[in-house]
Amino acid sequence: MVRIRPAQATDLPAISALDRRETGADKPDYWREMLAPERVFLVAETEDGALAGFIAGEIRAWEFGQPAAGWVFAIQIDPKLRLKGVGSDLFAAIVARFKARDVTRVRTLVDRKDHLILSFFRAQGMVAGPSLQLDMDVT
C-alpha cells in the first residue's frame, strides 16, 4: 500500500537518485523545475515514508491546433515495487488531477523500442494518438 501526494522539495534527492539509478542520467535541475505550480508532480511513498515512485506532467494546449491535454512527462517506480500497482495508482492520480481541470485527453511520448513503458501505458488504456512525432538529426 502506498500513499500518493504532491512532490515537495524535500523529495528531490530521492527522486533524483531513483531516476539516476534507472536512466543513468543525473538531472537534479530538471526535477526541481517539475515543482513549478503549473506542473503536476506526484510521489508515491511506502508506509515507512520511502519513495516508491513518482509521476510528472502538466496540462498543455499543444501546437498545431490541438486542444488542451494532460501530458505525462515522466514516471519511475522503484524496481522492487514494480508489478504491485504503484505505477497504476500514480497514473490514476495524475489523470484525476487532469480531469478535475476539465481535460478530456491524456498524452505522453515514449520510445517505440521501450517495451516496458509501452506495455505499462497500454495497460492503463492508452493507445496511439492522432499526432505523429517527426525528428531530424542536426549534427
Coordinates of N, CA, C and O in Angstrom, one line a residue:
M1 N 0.8 -1.2 0.0 CA 0.0 0.0 0.0 C 0.9 1.2 0.0 O 1.8 1.3 0.8
V2 N 0.6 2.2 -0.9 CA 1.3 3.4 -0.9 C 0.4 4.6 -0.7 O -0.8 4.5 -0.9
R3 N 1.0 5.7 -0.3 CA 0.3 7.0 -0.2 C 0.8 7.9 -1.3 O 2.0 8.0 -1.5
I4 N -0.2 8.5 -2.1 CA 0.2 9.4 -3.2 C -0.1 10.8 -2.7 O -1.1 11.1 -2.2
R5 N 0.9 11.7 -2.9 CA 0.8 13.1 -2.5 C 1.6 13.9 -3.5 O 2.5 13.4 -4.2
P6 N 1.4 15.3 -3.5 CA 2.3 16.1 -4.3 C 3.7 16.1 -3.9 O 4.0 15.9 -2.7
A7 N 4.6 16.1 -4.8 CA 6.0 16.1 -4.6 C 6.4 17.4 -3.9 O 5.8 18.5 -4.1
Q8 N 7.4 17.4 -3.0 CA 7.9 18.5 -2.3 C 9.4 18.6 -2.6 O 10.1 17.6 -3.0
A9 N 10.0 19.8 -2.3 CA 11.4 20.0 -2.5 C 12.2 18.9 -1.7 O 13.3 18.5 -2.2
T10 N 11.8 18.5 -0.5 CA 12.5 17.5 0.3 C 12.5 16.1 -0.4 O 13.3 15.3 0.0
D11 N 11.6 15.9 -1.4 CA 11.6 14.6 -2.1 C 12.7 14.6 -3.2 O 13.0 13.5 -3.7
L12 N 13.2 15.7 -3.6 CA 14.0 15.8 -4.8 C 15.3 14.9 -4.7 O 15.6 14.3 -5.7
P13 N 16.0 14.8 -3.6 CA 17.2 13.9 -3.6 C 16.8 12.4 -3.9 O 17.4 11.8 -4.7
A14 N 15.7 12.0 -3.3 CA 15.3 10.6 -3.5 C 14.8 10.4 -5.0 O 15.0 9.4 -5.6
I15 N 14.0 11.4 -5.5 CA 13.6 11.3 -6.9 C 14.8 11.3 -7.8 O 14.8 10.5 -8.8
S16 N 15.7 12.2 -7.6 CA 16.9 12.2 -8.5 C 17.7 10.9 -8.4 O 18.2 10.4 -9.4
A17 N 17.8 10.4 -7.2 CA 18.5 9.1 -7.0 C 17.9 8.0 -7.8 O 18.5 7.2 -8.4
L18 N 16.5 7.9 -7.6 CA 15.8 6.8 -8.3 C 15.9 7.0 -9.8 O 16.2 6.0 -10.6
D19 N 15.8 8.2 -10.3 CA 15.9 8.4 -11.8 C 17.3 8.1 -12.3 O 17.5 7.5 -13.3
R20 N 18.3 8.5 -11.5 CA 19.7 8.3 -11.9 C 20.0 6.8 -12.0 O 20.7 6.3 -12.9
R21 N 19.5 6.0 -11.0 CA 19.7 4.5 -11.0 C 19.1 3.9 -12.2 O 19.6 3.0 -12.8
E22 N 17.9 4.4 -12.6 CA 17.2 3.8 -13.7 C 17.6 4.3 -15.1 O 17.5 3.5 -16.0
T23 N 18.0 5.5 -15.2 CA 18.3 6.1 -16.5 C 19.8 6.3 -16.7 O 20.2 6.5 -17.9
G24 N 20.6 6.4 -15.6 CA 22.0 6.7 -15.7 C 22.3 8.1 -15.9 O 23.4 8.5 -16.0
A25 N 21.3 9.0 -15.9 CA 21.4 10.4 -16.1 C 21.1 11.2 -14.8 O 20.2 10.8 -14.1
D26 N 22.0 12.1 -14.4 CA 21.8 12.9 -13.2 C 21.1 14.3 -13.7 O 21.8 15.0 -14.4
K27 N 19.9 14.5 -13.3 CA 19.1 15.7 -13.7 C 18.4 16.4 -12.6 O 17.2 16.7 -12.6
P28 N 19.2 16.8 -11.6 CA 18.5 17.5 -10.4 C 17.8 18.8 -10.8 O 16.7 19.1 -10.2
D29 N 18.3 19.5 -11.7 CA 17.7 20.8 -12.2 C 16.3 20.5 -12.8 O 15.4 21.2 -12.6
Y30 N 16.3 19.4 -13.6 CA 15.0 19.1 -14.3 C 14.0 18.7 -13.3 O 12.8 19.2 -13.4
W31 N 14.3 18.0 -12.3 CA 13.3 17.6 -11.2 C 12.9 18.8 -10.4 O 11.7 18.9 -10.0
R32 N 13.8 19.7 -10.2 CA 13.5 20.9 -9.4 C 12.4 21.7 -10.2 O 11.5 22.3 -9.7
E33 N 12.6 21.8 -11.6 CA 11.7 22.5 -12.4 C 10.3 21.9 -12.4 O 9.3 22.6 -12.7
M34 N 10.2 20.6 -12.1 CA 8.9 19.9 -12.1 C 8.1 20.4 -10.9 O 6.9 20.1 -10.9
L35 N 8.7 21.1 -10.0 CA 7.9 21.6 -8.8 C 7.2 22.9 -9.1 O 6.4 23.4 -8.3
A36 N 7.3 23.4 -10.3 CA 6.6 24.6 -10.7 C 5.1 24.5 -10.6 O 4.5 23.4 -10.8
P37 N 4.4 25.5 -10.2 CA 3.0 25.4 -9.9 C 2.1 24.9 -11.0 O 1.1 24.3 -10.8
E38 N 2.5 25.2 -12.2 CA 1.7 24.7 -13.4 C 1.8 23.2 -13.6 O 1.1 22.6 -14.5
R39 N 2.8 22.6 -13.0 CA 3.0 21.1 -13.2 C 2.2 20.3 -12.2 O 1.9 20.8 -11.1
V40 N 2.0 19.1 -12.5 CA 1.5 18.1 -11.6 C 2.6 17.1 -11.4 O 3.1 16.4 -12.3
F41 N 3.1 17.1 -10.2 CA 4.3 16.2 -9.8 C 3.9 15.5 -8.5 O 3.7 16.1 -7.5
L42 N 3.7 14.2 -8.6 CA 3.2 13.4 -7.5 C 4.3 12.3 -7.2 O 5.0 11.8 -8.0
V43 N 4.3 12.0 -5.9 CA 5.1 10.9 -5.4 C 4.2 9.8 -4.7 O 3.2 10.1 -4.2
A44 N 4.7 8.6 -4.8 CA 4.1 7.5 -4.0 C 5.1 7.1 -3.0 O 6.3 7.0 -3.3
E45 N 4.7 7.0 -1.7 CA 5.6 6.6 -0.7 C 5.0 5.4 0.1 O 3.8 5.3 0.2
T46 N 5.9 4.6 0.5 CA 5.5 3.4 1.3 C 5.1 3.8 2.7 O 5.2 5.0 3.1
E47 N 4.6 2.9 3.4 CA 4.1 3.1 4.8 C 5.2 3.7 5.7 O 4.9 4.4 6.6
D48 N 6.5 3.3 5.4 CA 7.6 3.8 6.2 C 8.1 5.1 5.7 O 9.2 5.6 6.1
G49 N 7.5 5.7 4.7 CA 7.9 7.0 4.1 C 8.9 7.0 3.0 O 9.4 8.0 2.6
A50 N 9.3 5.8 2.6 CA 10.3 5.7 1.5 C 9.6 6.0 0.1 O 8.5 5.6 -0.1
L51 N 10.4 6.5 -0.8 CA 9.9 6.8 -2.1 C 9.7 5.5 -2.9 O 10.6 4.7 -3.0
A52 N 8.5 5.3 -3.3 CA 8.1 4.1 -4.1 C 8.1 4.5 -5.6 O 8.3 3.6 -6.5
G53 N 7.9 5.7 -6.0 CA 7.9 6.2 -7.3 C 7.4 7.6 -7.5 O 7.0 8.2 -6.5
F54 N 7.3 8.0 -8.7 CA 6.8 9.4 -9.0 C 6.3 9.5 -10.4 O 6.6 8.6 -11.2
I55 N 5.5 10.5 -10.6 CA 5.0 10.8 -12.0 C 4.9 12.3 -12.1 O 4.7 13.0 -11.1
A56 N 5.2 12.8 -13.3 CA 5.2 14.3 -13.5 C 4.5 14.6 -14.9 O 4.7 13.8 -15.8
G57 N 3.8 15.7 -14.9 CA 3.2 16.1 -16.1 C 2.6 17.5 -16.0 O 2.8 18.2 -15.0
E58 N 1.9 17.9 -17.0 CA 1.2 19.2 -17.0 C 0.1 19.2 -18.0 O 0.1 18.4 -18.9
I59 N -0.7 20.2 -17.9 CA -1.8 20.4 -19.0 C -1.2 21.4 -20.0 O -0.7 22.5 -19.6
R60 N -1.3 21.1 -21.2 CA -0.7 21.9 -22.3 C -1.7 22.0 -23.4 O -2.3 21.0 -23.8
A61 N -1.8 23.2 -24.0 CA -2.5 23.3 -25.3 C -1.4 23.2 -26.3 O -0.6 24.0 -26.5
W62 N -1.5 22.0 -27.0 CA -0.4 21.6 -27.9 C -0.5 22.5 -29.2 O -1.5 23.0 -29.6
E63 N 0.6 22.6 -29.9 CA 0.7 23.3 -31.1 C -0.1 22.7 -32.2 O -0.7 21.6 -32.0
F64 N -0.3 23.4 -33.3 CA -1.0 22.9 -34.5 C -2.5 22.7 -34.2 O -3.0 21.7 -34.7
G65 N -3.1 23.5 -33.3 CA -4.5 23.4 -33.1 C -5.0 22.3 -32.2 O -6.3 22.1 -32.2
Q66 N -4.2 21.6 -31.6 CA -4.7 20.5 -30.7 C -5.3 21.1 -29.4 O -4.8 22.1 -28.9
P67 N -6.4 20.6 -28.9 CA -6.9 21.1 -27.7 C -6.1 20.8 -26.5 O -5.2 19.9 -26.6
A68 N -6.3 21.4 -25.4 CA -5.6 21.1 -24.2 C -5.6 19.7 -23.8 O -6.7 19.0 -23.9
A69 N -4.5 19.2 -23.3 CA -4.5 17.8 -22.9 C -3.5 17.7 -21.7 O -2.6 18.5 -21.5
G70 N -3.7 16.6 -20.9 CA -2.8 16.4 -19.9 C -1.6 15.6 -20.4 O -1.8 14.6 -21.1
W71 N -0.4 16.0 -20.2 CA 0.8 15.4 -20.7 C 1.6 14.7 -19.6 O 1.9 15.4 -18.6
V72 N 1.9 13.5 -19.7 CA 2.8 12.8 -18.7 C 4.2 12.9 -19.2 O 4.4 12.4 -20.3
F73 N 5.1 13.5 -18.5 CA 6.5 13.7 -18.9 C 7.3 12.5 -18.4 O 8.3 12.2 -19.0
A74 N 7.0 12.0 -17.2 CA 7.9 11.1 -16.6 C 7.2 10.2 -15.6 O 6.3 10.7 -14.9
I75 N 7.5 9.0 -15.5 CA 7.1 8.1 -14.4 C 8.2 7.1 -14.1 O 8.9 6.6 -15.1
Q76 N 8.4 6.9 -12.9 CA 9.5 6.0 -12.5 C 9.1 5.3 -11.2 O 8.6 6.0 -10.3
I77 N 9.2 4.0 -11.1 CA 8.9 3.2 -10.0 C 10.1 2.4 -9.5 O 10.9 1.9 -10.3
D78 N 10.3 2.4 -8.2 CA 11.4 1.6 -7.6 C 11.2 0.2 -8.2 O 10.1 -0.4 -8.1
P79 N 12.3 -0.4 -8.8 CA 12.1 -1.7 -9.4 C 11.7 -2.8 -8.4 O 11.0 -3.7 -8.8
K80 N 11.9 -2.7 -7.1 CA 11.5 -3.7 -6.2 C 10.0 -3.6 -6.0 O 9.4 -4.6 -5.5
L81 N 9.3 -2.5 -6.4 CA 7.9 -2.4 -6.2 C 7.1 -2.4 -7.5 O 5.9 -2.2 -7.5
R82 N 7.8 -2.7 -8.6 CA 7.1 -2.8 -9.9 C 6.1 -4.0 -9.8 O 6.4 -5.0 -9.1
L83 N 5.1 -4.0 -10.6 CA 4.1 -5.0 -10.7 C 3.3 -5.1 -9.4 O 2.7 -6.2 -9.1
K84 N 3.3 -4.1 -8.6 CA 2.5 -4.1 -7.3 C 1.4 -3.0 -7.4 O 0.8 -2.7 -6.3
G85 N 1.2 -2.4 -8.5 CA 0.1 -1.4 -8.7 C 0.6 0.1 -8.4 O -0.3 1.0 -8.5
V86 N 1.8 0.3 -8.0 CA 2.3 1.7 -7.7 C 2.2 2.6 -9.0 O 1.6 3.7 -8.9
G87 N 2.6 2.1 -10.1 CA 2.6 2.9 -11.3 C 1.1 3.2 -11.7 O 0.8 4.3 -12.1
S88 N 0.3 2.2 -11.6 CA -1.2 2.4 -12.0 C -1.8 3.4 -11.0 O -2.6 4.2 -11.4
D89 N -1.5 3.3 -9.7 CA -2.0 4.2 -8.8 C -1.5 5.7 -9.1 O -2.3 6.6 -9.0
L90 N -0.3 5.8 -9.4 CA 0.3 7.2 -9.8 C -0.4 7.7 -11.0 O -0.8 8.8 -11.1
F91 N -0.6 6.8 -12.0 CA -1.2 7.2 -13.3 C -2.6 7.6 -13.0 O -3.1 8.7 -13.5
A92 N -3.4 6.8 -12.3 CA -4.8 7.2 -12.0 C -4.8 8.5 -11.2 O -5.8 9.3 -11.5
A93 N -3.9 8.8 -10.3 CA -3.9 10.0 -9.6 C -3.7 11.3 -10.5 O -4.3 12.3 -10.3
I94 N -2.7 11.1 -11.4 CA -2.4 12.3 -12.3 C -3.6 12.5 -13.2 O -4.0 13.6 -13.5
V95 N -4.2 11.4 -13.7 CA -5.4 11.5 -14.6 C -6.5 12.2 -13.9 O -7.2 13.1 -14.4
A96 N -6.7 11.9 -12.6 CA -7.8 12.5 -11.8 C -7.5 14.0 -11.7 O -8.5 14.8 -11.8
R97 N -6.3 14.4 -11.5 CA -6.0 15.8 -11.4 C -6.2 16.5 -12.7 O -6.7 17.7 -12.7
F98 N -5.9 15.9 -13.8 CA -6.1 16.5 -15.1 C -7.7 16.6 -15.3 O -8.1 17.7 -15.8
K99 N -8.4 15.6 -15.0 CA -9.9 15.6 -15.2 C -10.5 16.7 -14.4 O -11.5 17.3 -14.8
A100 N -10.0 16.9 -13.2 CA -10.5 17.9 -12.3 C -10.4 19.3 -12.9 O -11.1 20.3 -12.5
R101 N -9.5 19.5 -13.9 CA -9.3 20.7 -14.6 C -9.9 20.7 -16.0 O -9.4 21.4 -16.9
D102 N -10.9 19.8 -16.2 CA -11.6 19.7 -17.4 C -10.9 19.2 -18.6 O -11.3 19.5 -19.8
V103 N -9.8 18.5 -18.4 CA -9.1 17.9 -19.5 C -9.7 16.6 -19.9 O -10.1 15.8 -19.0
T104 N -9.9 16.3 -21.2 CA -10.5 15.1 -21.7 C -9.6 14.1 -22.3 O -10.0 13.0 -22.7
R105 N -8.3 14.5 -22.5 CA -7.3 13.6 -23.1 C -6.0 13.7 -22.3 O -5.6 14.7 -21.8
V106 N -5.4 12.5 -22.3 CA -4.0 12.4 -21.6 C -3.1 11.8 -22.7 O -3.4 10.9 -23.4
R107 N -1.9 12.4 -22.8 CA -0.9 12.0 -23.8 C 0.4 11.9 -23.2 O 0.7 12.5 -22.1
T108 N 1.3 11.2 -23.9 CA 2.7 11.1 -23.5 C 3.5 10.7 -24.7 O 2.9 10.4 -25.8
L109 N 4.8 10.8 -24.7 CA 5.7 10.3 -25.7 C 6.6 9.2 -25.1 O 7.1 9.3 -24.0
V110 N 6.7 8.2 -25.9 CA 7.6 7.1 -25.5 C 8.4 6.6 -26.7 O 8.1 6.8 -27.8
D111 N 9.6 6.0 -26.3 CA 10.4 5.4 -27.4 C 9.8 4.1 -27.8 O 9.5 3.3 -26.9
R112 N 9.5 3.9 -29.0 CA 8.8 2.7 -29.5 C 9.6 1.5 -29.2 O 9.0 0.4 -29.2
K113 N 10.9 1.6 -28.9 CA 11.7 0.4 -28.5 C 11.7 0.1 -27.0 O 12.2 -0.9 -26.6
D114 N 11.1 1.0 -26.2 CA 11.0 0.8 -24.8 C 9.7 0.0 -24.4 O 8.7 0.5 -24.1
H115 N 9.8 -1.3 -24.6 CA 8.7 -2.2 -24.4 C 8.1 -2.2 -23.0 O 6.9 -2.3 -22.8
L116 N 8.9 -1.9 -22.0 CA 8.4 -1.9 -20.6 C 7.4 -0.7 -20.4 O 6.3 -0.9 -20.0
I117 N 7.8 0.5 -20.8 CA 7.0 1.6 -20.7 C 5.8 1.6 -21.6 O 4.7 2.0 -21.3
L118 N 6.0 1.1 -22.8 CA 4.9 0.9 -23.8 C 3.8 0.0 -23.2 O 2.6 0.3 -23.2
S119 N 4.3 -1.1 -22.6 CA 3.3 -2.1 -22.0 C 2.6 -1.5 -20.9 O 1.4 -1.7 -20.7
F120 N 3.3 -0.7 -20.1 CA 2.7 0.0 -18.9 C 1.6 0.9 -19.4 O 0.4 0.8 -18.9
F121 N 1.9 1.8 -20.3 CA 0.9 2.8 -20.8 C -0.3 2.1 -21.5 O -1.5 2.5 -21.3
R122 N 0.0 1.1 -22.2 CA -1.1 0.3 -22.9 C -2.0 -0.4 -21.8 O -3.2 -0.4 -22.0
A123 N -1.4 -0.9 -20.8 CA -2.2 -1.5 -19.7 C -3.1 -0.5 -19.0 O -4.1 -0.8 -18.4
Q124 N -2.7 0.8 -19.1 CA -3.5 1.9 -18.5 C -4.7 2.3 -19.4 O -5.5 3.2 -19.1
G125 N -4.7 1.8 -20.6 CA -5.7 2.1 -21.6 C -5.3 3.1 -22.7 O -6.1 3.5 -23.5
M126 N -4.0 3.4 -22.7 CA -3.6 4.4 -23.7 C -3.3 3.6 -25.0 O -2.9 2.5 -25.1
V127 N -3.6 4.3 -26.1 CA -3.4 3.8 -27.5 C -2.7 4.9 -28.3 O -2.5 6.0 -27.9
A128 N -2.2 4.6 -29.5 CA -1.6 5.6 -30.4 C -2.5 6.7 -30.6 O -3.7 6.6 -30.8
G129 N -2.0 7.9 -30.5 CA -2.8 9.2 -30.6 C -2.8 9.7 -32.0 O -2.3 9.1 -33.0
P130 N -3.4 10.9 -32.2 CA -3.6 11.5 -33.5 C -2.4 12.2 -34.1 O -2.4 12.5 -35.3
S131 N -1.3 12.3 -33.3 CA -0.1 13.1 -33.8 C 1.0 12.1 -34.2 O 1.1 11.0 -33.6
L132 N 1.8 12.5 -35.0 CA 3.0 11.8 -35.4 C 4.2 12.6 -35.1 O 4.3 13.7 -35.6
Q133 N 5.1 12.1 -34.3 CA 6.3 12.8 -34.0 C 7.3 12.8 -35.2 O 7.4 11.7 -35.8
L134 N 7.8 13.9 -35.5 CA 8.8 14.0 -36.6 C 10.2 14.3 -35.9 O 10.2 15.0 -34.9
D135 N 11.3 13.9 -36.5 CA 12.6 14.0 -35.9 C 13.6 14.3 -37.0 O 13.5 13.8 -38.1
M136 N 14.7 15.0 -36.6 CA 15.7 15.3 -37.5 C 17.0 15.4 -36.8 O 17.1 16.1 -35.8
D137 N 18.1 14.8 -37.3 CA 19.4 14.9 -36.7 C 20.0 16.2 -37.3 O 20.1 16.3 -38.5
V138 N 20.5 17.1 -36.4 CA 21.1 18.3 -36.9 C 22.6 18.4 -36.7 O 23.1 19.5 -36.8
T139 N 23.2 17.3 -36.4 CA 24.7 17.3 -36.1 C 25.4 17.4 -37.4 O 25.0 17.1 -38.5

